[in-house]
Amino acid sequence: MEDAGAGIVTALGELPPGAILEEAGLARMFNRHPVSIKRAVERGELPPPVRLFGKPTWTVAVILAHLERRLEGAHREREKDRARIARLSP
């Protein structure tokens, strides 16, 4: 199993953007149970999958784009908080 730390990004980054990942493979990559992958989708931590031959699947590009959008949103929120704190500070 992959290390749950830096290995996740490395494993995703080493695959071509069009690589198709099934739920079980993604679970192995993240060192999690497939149910954890379903829950991550429900929480919005992973994008919704599409069904391919009856199995939930993603492409590497879709997962990375989703993570990038989440990181950009977190950055915008942090900047808004900093600006608000700066306005309130004497």
PDB file of C-alpha atoms in Angstrom:
ATOM      1  CA  MET A   1       0.000   0.000   0.000  1.00  0.00           C
ATOM      2  CA  GLU A   2       1.063   3.572  -0.666  1.00  0.00           C
ATOM      3  CA  ASP A   3       2.192   5.774   2.178  1.00  0.00           C
ATOM      4  CA  ALA A   4      -0.760   7.966   3.163  1.00  0.00           C
ATOM      5  CA  GLY A   5       1.486  11.049   3.140  1.00  0.00           C
ATOM      6  CA  ALA A   6       3.497  12.257   0.175  1.00  0.00           C
ATOM      7  CA  GLY A   7       2.902   9.031  -1.785  1.00  0.00           C
ATOM      8  CA  ILE A   8      -0.624  10.029  -2.713  1.00  0.00           C
ATOM      9  CA  VAL A   9       0.406  13.057  -4.722  1.00  0.00           C
ATOM     10  CA  THR A  10       3.337  11.192  -6.228  1.00  0.00           C
ATOM     11  CA  ALA A  11       1.155   8.281  -7.312  1.00  0.00           C
ATOM     12  CA  LEU A  12      -1.415  10.570  -8.936  1.00  0.00           C
ATOM     13  CA  GLY A  13       1.286  12.722 -10.498  1.00  0.00           C
ATOM     14  CA  GLU A  14       3.044   9.760 -12.052  1.00  0.00           C
ATOM     15  CA  LEU A  15      -0.054   8.629 -13.927  1.00  0.00           C
ATOM     16  CA  PRO A  16      -1.033  10.211 -17.257  1.00  0.00           C
ATOM     17  CA  PRO A  17      -3.930  12.700 -16.982  1.00  0.00           C
ATOM     18  CA  GLY A  18      -6.217  10.409 -18.963  1.00  0.00           C
ATOM     19  CA  ALA A  19      -5.580   7.374 -16.778  1.00  0.00           C
ATOM     20  CA  ILE A  20      -8.836   5.871 -15.545  1.00  0.00           C
ATOM     21  CA  LEU A  21      -9.043   4.987 -11.872  1.00  0.00           C
ATOM     22  CA  GLU A  22     -11.701   2.687 -10.480  1.00  0.00           C
ATOM     23  CA  GLU A  23     -12.936   3.118  -6.936  1.00  0.00           C
ATOM     24  CA  ALA A  24     -10.971   0.103  -5.658  1.00  0.00           C
ATOM     25  CA  GLY A  25      -7.743   1.385  -7.211  1.00  0.00           C
ATOM     26  CA  LEU A  26      -8.277   4.852  -5.800  1.00  0.00           C
ATOM     27  CA  ALA A  27      -8.919   3.324  -2.379  1.00  0.00           C
ATOM     28  CA  ARG A  28      -5.624   1.418  -2.607  1.00  0.00           C
ATOM     29  CA  MET A  29      -3.810   4.562  -3.741  1.00  0.00           C
ATOM     30  CA  PHE A  30      -5.144   6.546  -0.770  1.00  0.00           C
ATOM     31  CA  ASN A  31      -4.661   3.556   1.560  1.00  0.00           C
ATOM     32  CA  ARG A  32      -8.357   3.654   2.444  1.00  0.00           C
ATOM     33  CA  HIS A  33     -11.374   1.366   2.285  1.00  0.00           C
ATOM     34  CA  PRO A  34     -13.651   1.857  -0.762  1.00  0.00           C
ATOM     35  CA  VAL A  35     -16.398   3.075   1.593  1.00  0.00           C
ATOM     36  CA  SER A  36     -14.058   5.915   2.615  1.00  0.00           C
ATOM     37  CA  ILE A  37     -13.825   6.914  -1.046  1.00  0.00           C
ATOM     38  CA  LYS A  38     -17.636   7.043  -1.260  1.00  0.00           C
ATOM     39  CA  ARG A  39     -17.744   9.198   1.868  1.00  0.00           C
ATOM     40  CA  ALA A  40     -15.049  11.520   0.491  1.00  0.00           C
ATOM     41  CA  VAL A  41     -17.245  12.035  -2.578  1.00  0.00           C
ATOM     42  CA  GLU A  42     -20.260  12.784  -0.356  1.00  0.00           C
ATOM     43  CA  ARG A  43     -18.202  15.373   1.574  1.00  0.00           C
ATOM     44  CA  GLY A  44     -16.994  16.965  -1.667  1.00  0.00           C
ATOM     45  CA  GLU A  45     -13.393  15.965  -1.011  1.00  0.00           C
ATOM     46  CA  LEU A  46     -13.374  13.988  -4.255  1.00  0.00           C
ATOM     47  CA  PRO A  47     -15.367  14.756  -7.397  1.00  0.00           C
ATOM     48  CA  PRO A  48     -18.387  12.640  -8.254  1.00  0.00           C
ATOM     49  CA  PRO A  49     -17.454   9.567 -10.272  1.00  0.00           C
ATOM     50  CA  VAL A  50     -18.933   8.379 -13.523  1.00  0.00           C
ATOM     51  CA  ARG A  51     -19.914   4.759 -14.036  1.00  0.00           C
ATOM     52  CA  LEU A  52     -17.888   2.724 -16.458  1.00  0.00           C
ATOM     53  CA  PHE A  53     -18.937  -0.913 -16.825  1.00  0.00           C
ATOM     54  CA  GLY A  54     -20.953  -0.480 -13.639  1.00  0.00           C
ATOM     55  CA  LYS A  55     -18.020   0.733 -11.523  1.00  0.00           C
ATOM     56  CA  PRO A  56     -17.383   4.251 -10.190  1.00  0.00           C
ATOM     57  CA  THR A  57     -14.438   5.735 -12.101  1.00  0.00           C
ATOM     58  CA  TRP A  58     -12.474   8.962 -12.416  1.00  0.00           C
ATOM     59  CA  THR A  59      -9.627  10.199 -14.551  1.00  0.00           C
ATOM     60  CA  VAL A  60      -6.474  11.506 -12.928  1.00  0.00           C
ATOM     61  CA  ALA A  61      -7.068  14.897 -14.562  1.00  0.00           C
ATOM     62  CA  VAL A  62     -10.547  15.217 -13.037  1.00  0.00           C
ATOM     63  CA  ILE A  63      -9.282  14.396  -9.538  1.00  0.00           C
ATOM     64  CA  LEU A  64      -6.355  16.813  -9.789  1.00  0.00           C
ATOM     65  CA  ALA A  65      -8.557  19.598 -11.195  1.00  0.00           C
ATOM     66  CA  HIS A  66     -11.011  19.077  -8.330  1.00  0.00           C
ATOM     67  CA  LEU A  67      -8.193  19.313  -5.781  1.00  0.00           C
ATOM     68  CA  GLU A  68      -6.849  22.459  -7.455  1.00  0.00           C
ATOM     69  CA  ARG A  69     -10.286  24.128  -7.288  1.00  0.00           C
ATOM     70  CA  ARG A  70     -10.580  23.228  -3.604  1.00  0.00           C
ATOM     71  CA  LEU A  71      -7.107  24.611  -2.887  1.00  0.00           C
ATOM     72  CA  GLU A  72      -7.861  27.830  -4.765  1.00  0.00           C
ATOM     73  CA  GLY A  73     -11.109  28.220  -2.817  1.00  0.00           C
ATOM     74  CA  ALA A  74      -9.291  27.677   0.478  1.00  0.00           C
ATOM     75  CA  HIS A  75      -6.708  30.286  -0.531  1.00  0.00           C
ATOM     76  CA  ARG A  76      -9.435  32.831  -1.391  1.00  0.00           C
ATOM     77  CA  GLU A  77     -11.143  32.190   1.964  1.00  0.00           C
ATOM     78  CA  ARG A  78      -7.860  32.608   3.830  1.00  0.00           C
ATOM     79  CA  GLU A  79      -7.196  35.911   2.046  1.00  0.00           C
ATOM     80  CA  LYS A  80     -10.711  37.162   2.857  1.00  0.00           C
ATOM     81  CA  ASP A  81     -10.160  36.254   6.511  1.00  0.00           C
ATOM     82  CA  ARG A  82      -6.793  38.044   6.573  1.00  0.00           C
ATOM     83  CA  ALA A  83      -8.317  41.159   5.022  1.00  0.00           C
ATOM     84  CA  ARG A  84     -11.209  41.105   7.506  1.00  0.00           C
ATOM     85  CA  ILE A  85      -8.838  40.714  10.462  1.00  0.00           C
ATOM     86  CA  ALA A  86      -6.656  43.539   9.133  1.00  0.00           C
ATOM     87  CA  ARG A  87      -9.699  45.834   8.939  1.00  0.00           C
ATOM     88  CA  LEU A  88     -10.725  44.963  12.506  1.00  0.00           C
ATOM     89  CA  SER A  89      -7.223  45.268  14.007  1.00  0.00           C
ATOM     90  CA  PRO A  90      -6.229  48.655  15.485  1.00  0.00           C
TER      91      PRO A  90
END
